[in-house]
Amino acid sequence: MKVIKIDKKDWADGLAKLSGGYRLFGPVKDKEFHNFKELDNGELPDFDFSNTKLSAKSMVFPQAEAMFKYSLDENEADHHIMKEAEKDYSPRAAIGIRPCDAAAFLLVKKNFDTPEYKDPYWINAYEASVFVGLACNNPCSTCFCTSAGCGPFHEDGLDVLLADAGDYFLAKVITDKGEKLLQAAGWNTEADAGEDQIETLKKEAEAKITASVNTDGLKDKITTELYDAPFWEDVAFACLNCGTCTYVCPTCWCFDIQDETHGTSGIRMKTWDSCMYPLFTLHGSGHNPRGTKVHRVRQRFMHKLKYYVDKYGDGIQCVGCGRCIRLCPVNIDIRKVCELMNSYEPADAACQVA
Amino acid sequence: MVGYTDKIREISERLLKEGTVDMVIGFRQGSMPMMNEPCFAKRPEDVEKLTWDSNCGINLANYLTDRKEKIGVIAKGCDSRNIVTHIIENKIKRDQLVIIGVPCKGMIDRRKITSMFETEILSVAEEDGKVIVKTGDAEKILEKEEVLQKNCAVCIHRNPVIYDELAADLVEEQKDIDRYADIREIEAMSPEDKWNYFDDLLSACVRCYACRNACPLCYCPTCFVDESQPQWVGKTTDPIDTKTFHFLRAYHCAGRCTDCGACERACPVGINMRTLTKKLEKDCFEYYGWEAGLTLDARPPLDAYKPDDPEDFIK
Amino acid sequence: MGIEPGRLHFSWVSSAEATKFIEVVNEVTEAVRALGPHDNFVKHMPKVA
Ligand code: SF4
Ligand code: SF4
Ligand code: SF4
Ligand code: SF4
């Protein structure tokens, strides 16, 4: 595969050229931390970060997004009719998305883009996007991507992979979309032995990953036995049900639908929701099938580490970015829970409890 | 801190063995530097996991709400004050509790420490008032006094106000502390500057409500922001909705907030929403001479009428 | 929190003090009118993507 060398002095120029044809998104520093946002005109993405606080999912799946608009003004011809909200699906490019976040889009796609059901908002935004990934030379101690089907130089889900090599970037072309973007930016010098250089950096980065999870046992566990395992009360005890773990997660896809009316005009929106919230499953009758915190915590982990595993057969619903570990206010750690689930044997547990 | 941990384990083991309590609520060692996880021990052998150091900033009173068991609970100064408030508000009964008081020497501010280093912090240890921080390529020794959580630096109730057992000798309380310098700065602003200040303060809020959920005072079965009939507050991160949530929540905590700092500590995006509750805490102190959770014998000022309550604002 | 102090008034009016009530209401309305509209808390359509 082709590898292009981008001198850092040509970086800003190239991005300026791109901003003509693409809406640019990237990591920017927002007070004390980085977030993934649409760049202002002329703003450069800031690559001095380990990973953004919130994932890059909002580029395609914003926290709140308009679906329909309506008017209640009877003088208007189309009052009381839901109309599609205007959208900007012109090409957009993520500059410096981490490989885990990009891989997460492929995973989430299984939910939003199925033969049976298609979410046009997600699909249109996704298809308008080009993903230029920034490989991680220095992963954090909480990254366990290499054991979650991903990695610091992982390419699935990316169109271009950038590796920082000091004075220049190496840009590995992965798809045609990526190639077109590099051309539009005027970056076209092929690197000498680019693939080998990337391979060396990749080995170095992978060697720095210290955290891992075992997931090999999950698919053979019996769902109801895991569900009834005795460790859930202990796992869930500290949880505040704040949903931070799901909001920051690139692979959490749940949403709610909300209407807001102001005067005679209104809007119907898709907003992030979370299985950690009591409202998530509250029935109109007042009954809540996931009425306690233990139910809700169990749901999060069972979904990611068992139901998903069984339904799609391609690993866990997690790319190992470690955000939920870093940001949980009470230190509930998915690596620990995964270990408990993966090694659970009902017989031993029965002895322990007795 | 080793002494504290040993004593906590010893007391907890005794209480569980005697059957005085069904469970002890405390902290266990976290999986990351400067993080501990609230946990329970139900069997005498489980007490081995209990620990104590300067990373126990989560308020354990929050884990008592409406529980039915007999509970041993580890309580630093602010936790004990929130336990008092819980008892007054019927969220737990005094005779269900064995309070294991921890004379507190302050919690450390993990955000402040993190921001002092360029690279990721890999370990943090404590020794004699010093905090030893290691990153991949450096080690630095900090004075604990200088990296205290903001609320701990101005705390004047480090000793538990109510307890049945003590994990250590009482500590000397901090004196001559200016507790409200930050609040006075905001009070001095013009209305417009105040508005802009809060606008900026709350701009990063993602409406996860970790602040509310970490707070022992916020135990309403359905919070006003979660009501849907009628829906008082919108669900997006619209700045007006976000402010409505924060301002109203702060008022709900007036006269009850102990400035324990759990809310600020829990926020994933580092918002200091404590400035709001602290202003009301200051007003309660200045108008009514009231500090929350110091006694079981009086109700909070906004909950009770006294003939000598100040009323010069009524015209 | 960014609201001018002049917008908030407290008074004690007994149900027998109709005249005082009228006075207070007039005073308050005038005082608030003099300050002009306060739009900070007016919510518009949420800004969403
Ligand atoms: S971030 Fe932690 S406390 Fe919050 S809901 Fe997730 S697991 Fe629970
Ligand atoms: S579950 Fe946690 S580690 Fe896995 S992708 Fe989500 S935030 Fe990252
Ligand atoms: S509002 Fe914050 S500081 Fe006050 S009691 Fe609640 S958590 Fe503690
Ligand atoms: S914890 Fe932080 S982000 Fe979450 S609602 Fe509170 S202030 Fe907002």
Tab-separated table of N, CA and C in Angstrom, chain B residues 7-150:
chain	number	residue	atom	x	y	z
B	7	LYS	N	-6.537	-0.111	61.490
B	7	LYS	CA	-7.553	0.096	62.515
B	7	LYS	C	-8.962	-0.099	61.921
B	8	ILE	N	-9.158	0.398	60.707
B	8	ILE	CA	-10.462	0.233	60.053
B	8	ILE	C	-10.766	-1.252	59.872
B	9	ARG	N	-9.767	-2.013	59.439
B	9	ARG	CA	-9.982	-3.454	59.244
B	9	ARG	C	-10.275	-4.146	60.572
B	10	GLU	N	-9.536	-3.725	61.600
B	10	GLU	CA	-9.705	-4.365	62.904
B	10	GLU	C	-11.119	-4.126	63.438
B	11	ILE	N	-11.566	-2.854	63.374
B	11	ILE	CA	-12.910	-2.544	63.880
B	11	ILE	C	-13.963	-3.271	63.044
B	12	SER	N	-13.789	-3.234	61.722
B	12	SER	CA	-14.790	-3.838	60.846
B	12	SER	C	-14.882	-5.335	61.087
B	13	GLU	N	-13.730	-5.964	61.247
B	13	GLU	CA	-13.721	-7.406	61.458
B	13	GLU	C	-14.463	-7.746	62.756
B	14	ARG	N	-14.178	-6.948	63.782
B	14	ARG	CA	-14.843	-7.193	65.064
B	14	ARG	C	-16.363	-7.043	64.914
B	15	LEU	N	-16.799	-5.952	64.272
B	15	LEU	CA	-18.244	-5.714	64.144
B	15	LEU	C	-18.926	-6.834	63.366
B	16	LEU	N	-18.253	-7.313	62.325
B	16	LEU	CA	-18.854	-8.374	61.512
B	16	LEU	C	-18.861	-9.700	62.271
B	17	LYS	N	-17.798	-9.964	63.014
B	17	LYS	CA	-17.728	-11.224	63.776
B	17	LYS	C	-18.784	-11.257	64.871
B	18	GLU	N	-18.909	-10.136	65.579
B	18	GLU	CA	-19.908	-10.067	66.655
B	18	GLU	C	-21.320	-10.098	66.110
B	19	GLY	N	-21.446	-9.797	64.801
B	19	GLY	CA	-22.781	-9.713	64.226
B	19	GLY	C	-23.470	-8.400	64.560
B	20	THR	N	-22.730	-7.412	65.018
B	20	THR	CA	-23.317	-6.099	65.312
B	20	THR	C	-23.840	-5.457	64.031
B	21	VAL	N	-23.130	-5.706	62.927
B	21	VAL	CA	-23.588	-5.146	61.650
B	21	VAL	C	-23.643	-6.261	60.595
B	22	ASP	N	-24.455	-5.999	59.547
B	22	ASP	CA	-24.547	-6.959	58.446
B	22	ASP	C	-23.496	-6.675	57.381
B	23	MET	N	-23.101	-5.412	57.300
B	23	MET	CA	-22.098	-5.049	56.291
B	23	MET	C	-21.344	-3.810	56.744
B	24	VAL	N	-20.122	-3.697	56.226
B	24	VAL	CA	-19.362	-2.470	56.466
B	24	VAL	C	-19.151	-1.813	55.113
B	25	ILE	N	-19.442	-0.509	55.037
B	25	ILE	CA	-19.242	0.208	53.782
B	25	ILE	C	-17.971	1.049	53.893
B	26	GLY	N	-17.064	0.836	52.962
B	26	GLY	CA	-15.794	1.566	52.990
B	26	GLY	C	-15.227	1.686	51.587
B	27	PHE	N	-13.908	1.755	51.497
B	27	PHE	CA	-13.249	1.883	50.192
B	27	PHE	C	-12.300	0.720	49.959
B	28	ARG	N	-12.161	0.328	48.689
B	28	ARG	CA	-11.085	-0.583	48.344
B	28	ARG	C	-10.160	0.089	47.332
B	29	GLN	N	-8.956	-0.441	47.258
B	29	GLN	CA	-7.936	0.098	46.378
B	29	GLN	C	-8.442	0.133	44.939
B	30	GLY	N	-8.289	1.275	44.272
B	30	GLY	CA	-8.748	1.378	42.901
B	30	GLY	C	-7.765	0.782	41.912
B	31	SER	N	-8.153	0.766	40.629
B	31	SER	CA	-7.277	0.189	39.620
B	31	SER	C	-6.442	1.260	38.923
B	32	MET	N	-6.592	2.509	39.349
B	32	MET	CA	-5.809	3.591	38.756
B	32	MET	C	-5.251	4.451	39.887
B	33	PRO	N	-4.168	5.190	39.615
B	33	PRO	CA	-3.644	6.073	40.656
B	33	PRO	C	-4.699	7.098	41.084
B	34	MET	N	-4.738	7.396	42.356
B	34	MET	CA	-5.625	8.407	42.930
B	34	MET	C	-7.106	8.076	42.791
B	35	MET	N	-7.432	6.798	42.689
B	35	MET	CA	-8.836	6.394	42.621
B	35	MET	C	-9.064	5.229	43.575
B	36	ASN	N	-10.039	5.379	44.458
B	36	ASN	CA	-10.486	4.235	45.234
B	36	ASN	C	-11.950	4.011	44.939
B	37	GLU	N	-12.389	2.786	45.197
B	37	GLU	CA	-13.763	2.421	44.840
B	37	GLU	C	-14.562	2.121	46.101
B	38	PRO	N	-15.701	2.755	46.280
B	38	PRO	CA	-16.555	2.399	47.412
B	38	PRO	C	-16.943	0.915	47.322
B	39	CYS	N	-16.975	0.234	48.443
B	39	CYS	CA	-17.303	-1.197	48.412
B	39	CYS	C	-17.903	-1.598	49.743
B	40	PHE	N	-18.361	-2.850	49.833
B	40	PHE	CA	-18.874	-3.338	51.110
B	40	PHE	C	-18.158	-4.618	51.498
B	41	ALA	N	-18.127	-4.890	52.780
B	41	ALA	CA	-17.609	-6.162	53.281
B	41	ALA	C	-18.731	-6.781	54.099
B	42	LYS	N	-19.089	-8.024	53.752
B	42	LYS	CA	-20.168	-8.674	54.494
B	42	LYS	C	-19.658	-9.812	55.368
B	43	ARG	N	-18.457	-10.299	55.078
B	43	ARG	CA	-17.910	-11.395	55.877
B	43	ARG	C	-16.614	-10.908	56.522
B	44	PRO	N	-16.298	-11.422	57.717
B	44	PRO	CA	-15.089	-10.942	58.398
B	44	PRO	C	-13.858	-11.014	57.493
B	45	GLU	N	-13.748	-12.056	56.659
B	45	GLU	CA	-12.540	-12.173	55.834
B	45	GLU	C	-12.505	-11.126	54.716
B	46	ASP	N	-13.643	-10.504	54.409
B	46	ASP	CA	-13.653	-9.479	53.350
B	46	ASP	C	-13.002	-8.171	53.781
B	47	VAL	N	-12.770	-8.009	55.082
B	47	VAL	CA	-12.267	-6.700	55.520
B	47	VAL	C	-10.861	-6.442	55.000
B	48	GLU	N	-10.177	-7.492	54.558
B	48	GLU	CA	-8.830	-7.330	54.012
B	48	GLU	C	-8.789	-6.351	52.843
B	49	LYS	N	-9.910	-6.229	52.129
B	49	LYS	CA	-9.878	-5.339	50.970
B	49	LYS	C	-10.063	-3.867	51.366
B	50	LEU	N	-10.544	-3.619	52.581
B	50	LEU	CA	-10.785	-2.224	52.970
B	50	LEU	C	-9.464	-1.468	53.068
B	51	THR	N	-9.504	-0.204	52.660
B	51	THR	CA	-8.275	0.581	52.688
B	51	THR	C	-8.603	2.023	53.027
B	52	TRP	N	-7.582	2.790	53.391
B	52	TRP	CA	-7.791	4.226	53.613
B	52	TRP	C	-6.559	5.010	53.180
B	53	ASP	N	-6.763	6.025	52.365
B	53	ASP	CA	-5.694	6.973	52.048
B	53	ASP	C	-6.330	8.281	51.588
B	54	SER	N	-5.588	9.118	50.914
B	54	SER	CA	-6.122	10.435	50.556
B	54	SER	C	-6.921	10.432	49.256
B	55	ASN	N	-7.396	9.268	48.847
B	55	ASN	CA	-8.191	9.172	47.617
B	55	ASN	C	-9.589	8.641	47.913
B	56	CYS	N	-10.060	8.919	49.128
B	56	CYS	CA	-11.379	8.429	49.526
B	56	CYS	C	-12.374	9.588	49.529
B	57	GLY	N	-12.347	10.397	48.477
B	57	GLY	CA	-13.150	11.616	48.447
B	57	GLY	C	-14.625	11.408	48.171
B	58	ILE	N	-15.004	10.235	47.662
B	58	ILE	CA	-16.427	9.990	47.433
B	58	ILE	C	-17.125	9.962	48.801
B	59	ASN	N	-18.319	10.535	48.873
B	59	ASN	CA	-19.029	10.641	50.149
B	59	ASN	C	-19.857	9.375	50.401
B	60	LEU	N	-19.497	8.623	51.435
B	60	LEU	CA	-20.155	7.321	51.644
B	60	LEU	C	-21.567	7.440	52.202
B	61	ALA	N	-21.947	8.613	52.697
B	61	ALA	CA	-23.331	8.779	53.163
B	61	ALA	C	-24.287	8.467	52.011
B	62	ASN	N	-23.811	8.722	50.803
B	62	ASN	CA	-24.607	8.488	49.607
B	62	ASN	C	-24.995	7.017	49.437
B	63	TYR	N	-24.216	6.137	50.023
B	63	TYR	CA	-24.472	4.700	49.869
B	63	TYR	C	-25.363	4.148	50.974
B	64	LEU	N	-25.856	5.031	51.842
B	64	LEU	CA	-26.700	4.570	52.948
B	64	LEU	C	-28.182	4.735	52.642
B	65	THR	N	-28.497	5.624	51.704
B	65	THR	CA	-29.876	6.023	51.461
B	65	THR	C	-30.852	4.851	51.391
B	66	ASP	N	-31.821	4.868	52.315
B	66	ASP	CA	-32.906	3.885	52.336
B	66	ASP	C	-32.459	2.431	52.492
B	67	ARG	N	-31.264	2.181	52.960
B	67	ARG	CA	-30.855	0.784	53.157
B	67	ARG	C	-31.526	0.245	54.413
B	68	LYS	N	-31.727	-1.066	54.414
B	68	LYS	CA	-32.464	-1.659	55.528
B	68	LYS	C	-31.555	-2.394	56.519
B	69	GLU	N	-30.319	-2.714	56.077
B	69	GLU	CA	-29.443	-3.522	56.933
B	69	GLU	C	-28.901	-2.711	58.114
B	70	LYS	N	-28.230	-3.431	59.007
B	70	LYS	CA	-27.405	-2.751	60.013
B	70	LYS	C	-26.032	-2.574	59.388
B	71	ILE	N	-25.560	-1.350	59.408
B	71	ILE	CA	-24.386	-1.024	58.610
B	71	ILE	C	-23.294	-0.360	59.439
B	72	GLY	N	-22.083	-0.821	59.231
B	72	GLY	CA	-20.924	-0.089	59.734
B	72	GLY	C	-20.458	0.793	58.595
B	73	VAL	N	-20.296	2.071	58.855
B	73	VAL	CA	-19.906	2.945	57.745
B	73	VAL	C	-18.686	3.763	58.139
B	74	ILE	N	-17.723	3.809	57.210
B	74	ILE	CA	-16.515	4.589	57.441
B	74	ILE	C	-16.860	6.039	57.111
B	75	ALA	N	-16.568	6.947	58.046
B	75	ALA	CA	-17.004	8.331	57.824
B	75	ALA	C	-15.931	9.335	58.209
B	76	LYS	N	-15.485	10.102	57.211
B	76	LYS	CA	-14.614	11.235	57.517
B	76	LYS	C	-15.506	12.397	57.942
B	77	GLY	N	-14.915	13.561	58.218
B	77	GLY	CA	-15.703	14.677	58.744
B	77	GLY	C	-16.953	14.973	57.940
B	78	CYS	N	-16.777	15.206	56.625
B	78	CYS	CA	-17.935	15.608	55.820
B	78	CYS	C	-18.943	14.469	55.681
B	79	ASP	N	-18.462	13.227	55.549
B	79	ASP	CA	-19.403	12.099	55.454
B	79	ASP	C	-20.283	12.058	56.702
B	80	SER	N	-19.638	12.293	57.868
B	80	SER	CA	-20.405	12.191	59.112
B	80	SER	C	-21.480	13.279	59.140
B	81	ARG	N	-21.166	14.450	58.590
B	81	ARG	CA	-22.168	15.528	58.573
B	81	ARG	C	-23.305	15.182	57.622
B	82	ASN	N	-22.986	14.529	56.517
B	82	ASN	CA	-24.073	14.114	55.628
B	82	ASN	C	-24.874	12.955	56.221
B	83	ILE	N	-24.219	12.154	57.062
B	83	ILE	CA	-24.971	11.096	57.744
B	83	ILE	C	-25.971	11.736	58.707
B	84	VAL	N	-25.532	12.783	59.410
B	84	VAL	CA	-26.443	13.509	60.304
B	84	VAL	C	-27.644	14.008	59.502
B	85	THR	N	-27.366	14.619	58.357
B	85	THR	CA	-28.454	15.139	57.530
B	85	THR	C	-29.374	14.000	57.082
B	86	HIS	N	-28.783	12.882	56.721
B	86	HIS	CA	-29.575	11.716	56.331
B	86	HIS	C	-30.494	11.255	57.464
B	87	ILE	N	-29.967	11.259	58.678
B	87	ILE	CA	-30.777	10.808	59.816
B	87	ILE	C	-31.928	11.795	60.034
B	88	ILE	N	-31.607	13.096	59.996
B	88	ILE	CA	-32.653	14.114	60.188
B	88	ILE	C	-33.738	13.961	59.119
B	89	GLU	N	-33.326	13.634	57.902
B	89	GLU	CA	-34.286	13.569	56.795
B	89	GLU	C	-34.867	12.159	56.615
B	90	ASN	N	-34.664	11.317	57.609
B	90	ASN	CA	-35.237	9.955	57.590
B	90	ASN	C	-34.769	9.099	56.423
B	91	LYS	N	-33.547	9.251	56.020
B	91	LYS	CA	-33.023	8.425	54.944
B	91	LYS	C	-32.319	7.193	55.490
B	92	ILE	N	-32.030	7.218	56.783
B	92	ILE	CA	-31.451	6.065	57.472
B	92	ILE	C	-31.695	6.306	58.955
B	93	LYS	N	-31.734	5.223	59.743
B	93	LYS	CA	-31.982	5.413	61.177
B	93	LYS	C	-30.664	5.351	61.933
B	94	ARG	N	-30.557	6.170	62.948
B	94	ARG	CA	-29.318	6.195	63.736
B	94	ARG	C	-28.985	4.801	64.262
B	95	ASP	N	-30.035	4.045	64.717
B	95	ASP	CA	-29.712	2.766	65.354
B	95	ASP	C	-29.402	1.641	64.357
B	96	GLN	N	-29.472	1.981	63.060
B	96	GLN	CA	-29.013	1.013	62.068
B	96	GLN	C	-27.510	1.128	61.850
B	97	LEU	N	-26.926	2.192	62.380
B	97	LEU	CA	-25.551	2.517	61.995
B	97	LEU	C	-24.548	2.344	63.116
B	98	VAL	N	-23.401	1.811	62.751
B	98	VAL	CA	-22.232	1.940	63.604
B	98	VAL	C	-21.265	2.793	62.795
B	99	ILE	N	-21.034	4.019	63.253
B	99	ILE	CA	-20.227	4.952	62.469
B	99	ILE	C	-18.766	4.829	62.895
B	100	ILE	N	-17.943	4.426	61.928
B	100	ILE	CA	-16.509	4.290	62.191
B	100	ILE	C	-15.858	5.593	61.727
B	101	GLY	N	-15.645	6.496	62.651
B	101	GLY	CA	-15.177	7.842	62.311
B	101	GLY	C	-13.711	7.844	61.905
B	102	VAL	N	-13.422	8.622	60.876
B	102	VAL	CA	-12.033	8.780	60.443
B	102	VAL	C	-11.637	10.250	60.551
B	103	PRO	N	-10.807	10.586	61.522
B	103	PRO	CA	-10.299	11.959	61.578
B	103	PRO	C	-9.486	12.193	60.301
B	104	CYS	N	-9.895	13.184	59.525
B	104	CYS	CA	-9.439	13.270	58.135
B	104	CYS	C	-8.312	14.284	58.004
B	105	LYS	N	-7.337	13.954	57.163
B	105	LYS	CA	-6.248	14.905	56.926
B	105	LYS	C	-6.335	15.505	55.528
B	106	GLY	N	-7.482	15.386	54.939
B	106	GLY	CA	-7.692	15.993	53.622
B	106	GLY	C	-7.457	15.005	52.494
B	107	MET	N	-8.210	15.200	51.426
B	107	MET	CA	-8.089	14.359	50.232
B	107	MET	C	-7.242	15.108	49.207
B	108	ILE	N	-6.586	14.376	48.328
B	108	ILE	CA	-5.785	15.075	47.327
B	108	ILE	C	-6.584	15.274	46.038
B	109	ASP	N	-6.211	16.325	45.323
B	109	ASP	CA	-6.949	16.759	44.144
B	109	ASP	C	-6.333	16.087	42.915
B	110	ARG	N	-7.017	15.073	42.404
B	110	ARG	CA	-6.368	14.293	41.333
B	110	ARG	C	-6.282	15.081	40.037
B	111	ARG	N	-7.201	16.030	39.840
B	111	ARG	CA	-7.115	16.820	38.602
B	111	ARG	C	-5.930	17.761	38.649
B	112	LYS	N	-5.751	18.384	39.821
B	112	LYS	CA	-4.643	19.316	39.961
B	112	LYS	C	-3.322	18.573	39.743
B	113	ILE	N	-3.198	17.421	40.385
B	113	ILE	CA	-1.942	16.674	40.263
B	113	ILE	C	-1.740	16.226	38.811
B	114	THR	N	-2.803	15.741	38.186
B	114	THR	CA	-2.678	15.305	36.789
B	114	THR	C	-2.210	16.465	35.910
B	115	SER	N	-2.754	17.657	36.176
B	115	SER	CA	-2.418	18.785	35.304
B	115	SER	C	-0.992	19.285	35.546
B	116	MET	N	-0.348	18.839	36.613
B	116	MET	CA	1.024	19.271	36.887
B	116	MET	C	2.054	18.468	36.086
B	117	PHE	N	1.588	17.418	35.429
B	117	PHE	CA	2.530	16.564	34.701
B	117	PHE	C	2.200	16.515	33.217
B	118	GLU	N	3.257	16.488	32.420
B	118	GLU	CA	3.092	16.421	30.966
B	118	GLU	C	2.616	15.040	30.534
B	119	THR	N	3.189	14.017	31.169
B	119	THR	CA	2.874	12.653	30.734
B	119	THR	C	2.000	11.958	31.764
B	120	GLU	N	1.528	10.794	31.397
B	120	GLU	CA	0.571	10.082	32.237
B	120	GLU	C	1.183	9.681	33.587
B	121	ILE	N	0.412	9.847	34.650
B	121	ILE	CA	0.884	9.458	35.978
B	121	ILE	C	0.670	7.962	36.155
B	122	LEU	N	1.717	7.261	36.565
B	122	LEU	CA	1.591	5.809	36.692
B	122	LEU	C	1.399	5.352	38.129
B	123	SER	N	1.922	6.120	39.080
B	123	SER	CA	1.631	5.741	40.463
B	123	SER	C	1.744	6.957	41.381
B	124	VAL	N	0.976	6.906	42.462
B	124	VAL	CA	0.986	7.984	43.447
B	124	VAL	C	0.994	7.334	44.822
B	125	ALA	N	1.971	7.698	45.637
B	125	ALA	CA	2.030	7.141	46.986
B	125	ALA	C	2.126	8.292	47.979
B	126	GLU	N	1.887	7.965	49.267
B	126	GLU	CA	1.907	9.015	50.281
B	126	GLU	C	2.811	8.625	51.410
B	127	GLU	N	3.477	9.609	51.977
B	127	GLU	CA	4.307	9.343	53.132
B	127	GLU	C	4.484	10.636	53.892
B	128	ASP	N	4.166	10.645	55.164
B	128	ASP	CA	4.402	11.811	56.028
B	128	ASP	C	4.086	13.149	55.389
B	129	GLY	N	2.882	13.332	54.946
B	129	GLY	CA	2.518	14.639	54.409
B	129	GLY	C	3.119	14.932	53.048
B	130	LYS	N	3.730	13.932	52.424
B	130	LYS	CA	4.262	14.126	51.069
B	130	LYS	C	3.517	13.205	50.109
B	131	VAL	N	3.450	13.641	48.868
B	131	VAL	CA	2.810	12.822	47.846
B	131	VAL	C	3.864	12.529	46.783
B	132	ILE	N	4.110	11.263	46.545
B	132	ILE	CA	5.177	10.888	45.612
B	132	ILE	C	4.548	10.425	44.309
B	133	VAL	N	4.800	11.185	43.263
B	133	VAL	CA	4.148	10.912	41.984
B	133	VAL	C	5.164	10.382	40.987
B	134	LYS	N	4.840	9.274	40.337
B	134	LYS	CA	5.733	8.732	39.310
B	134	LYS	C	5.044	8.719	37.956
B	135	THR	N	5.767	9.206	36.955
B	135	THR	CA	5.299	9.059	35.581
B	135	THR	C	6.287	8.115	34.901
B	136	GLY	N	6.095	7.890	33.606
B	136	GLY	CA	6.988	6.980	32.909
B	136	GLY	C	8.449	7.405	33.014
B	137	ASP	N	8.692	8.721	33.008
B	137	ASP	CA	10.086	9.155	32.963
B	137	ASP	C	10.518	10.042	34.129
B	138	ALA	N	9.648	10.257	35.105
B	138	ALA	CA	10.051	11.158	36.185
B	138	ALA	C	9.400	10.775	37.503
B	139	GLU	N	9.997	11.277	38.578
B	139	GLU	CA	9.395	11.110	39.898
B	139	GLU	C	9.460	12.465	40.583
B	140	LYS	N	8.372	12.834	41.245
B	140	LYS	CA	8.362	14.147	41.872
B	140	LYS	C	7.701	14.013	43.236
B	141	ILE	N	8.228	14.738	44.207
B	141	ILE	CA	7.628	14.701	45.541
B	141	ILE	C	6.930	16.033	45.789
B	142	LEU	N	5.631	15.948	46.097
B	142	LEU	CA	4.848	17.167	46.311
B	142	LEU	C	4.469	17.258	47.786
B	143	GLU	N	4.284	18.483	48.254
B	143	GLU	CA	3.735	18.668	49.598
B	143	GLU	C	2.237	18.409	49.524
B	144	LYS	N	1.734	17.529	50.377
B	144	LYS	CA	0.303	17.239	50.322
B	144	LYS	C	-0.532	18.506	50.531
B	145	GLU	N	-0.088	19.366	51.457
B	145	GLU	CA	-0.802	20.614	51.721
B	145	GLU	C	-1.122	21.393	50.441
B	146	GLU	N	-0.207	21.295	49.476
B	146	GLU	CA	-0.373	22.105	48.272
B	146	GLU	C	-1.242	21.459	47.215
B	147	VAL	N	-1.555	20.193	47.395
B	147	VAL	CA	-2.365	19.524	46.367
B	147	VAL	C	-3.666	18.982	46.952
B	148	LEU	N	-4.130	19.616	48.039
B	148	LEU	CA	-5.407	19.189	48.620
B	148	LEU	C	-6.560	19.529	47.687
B	149	GLN	N	-7.614	18.723	47.763
B	149	GLN	CA	-8.845	19.060	47.071
B	149	GLN	C	-9.272	20.436	47.582
B	150	LYS	N	-9.879	21.271	46.710
B	150	LYS	CA	-10.169	22.656	47.090
B	150	LYS	C	-11.013	22.737	48.360
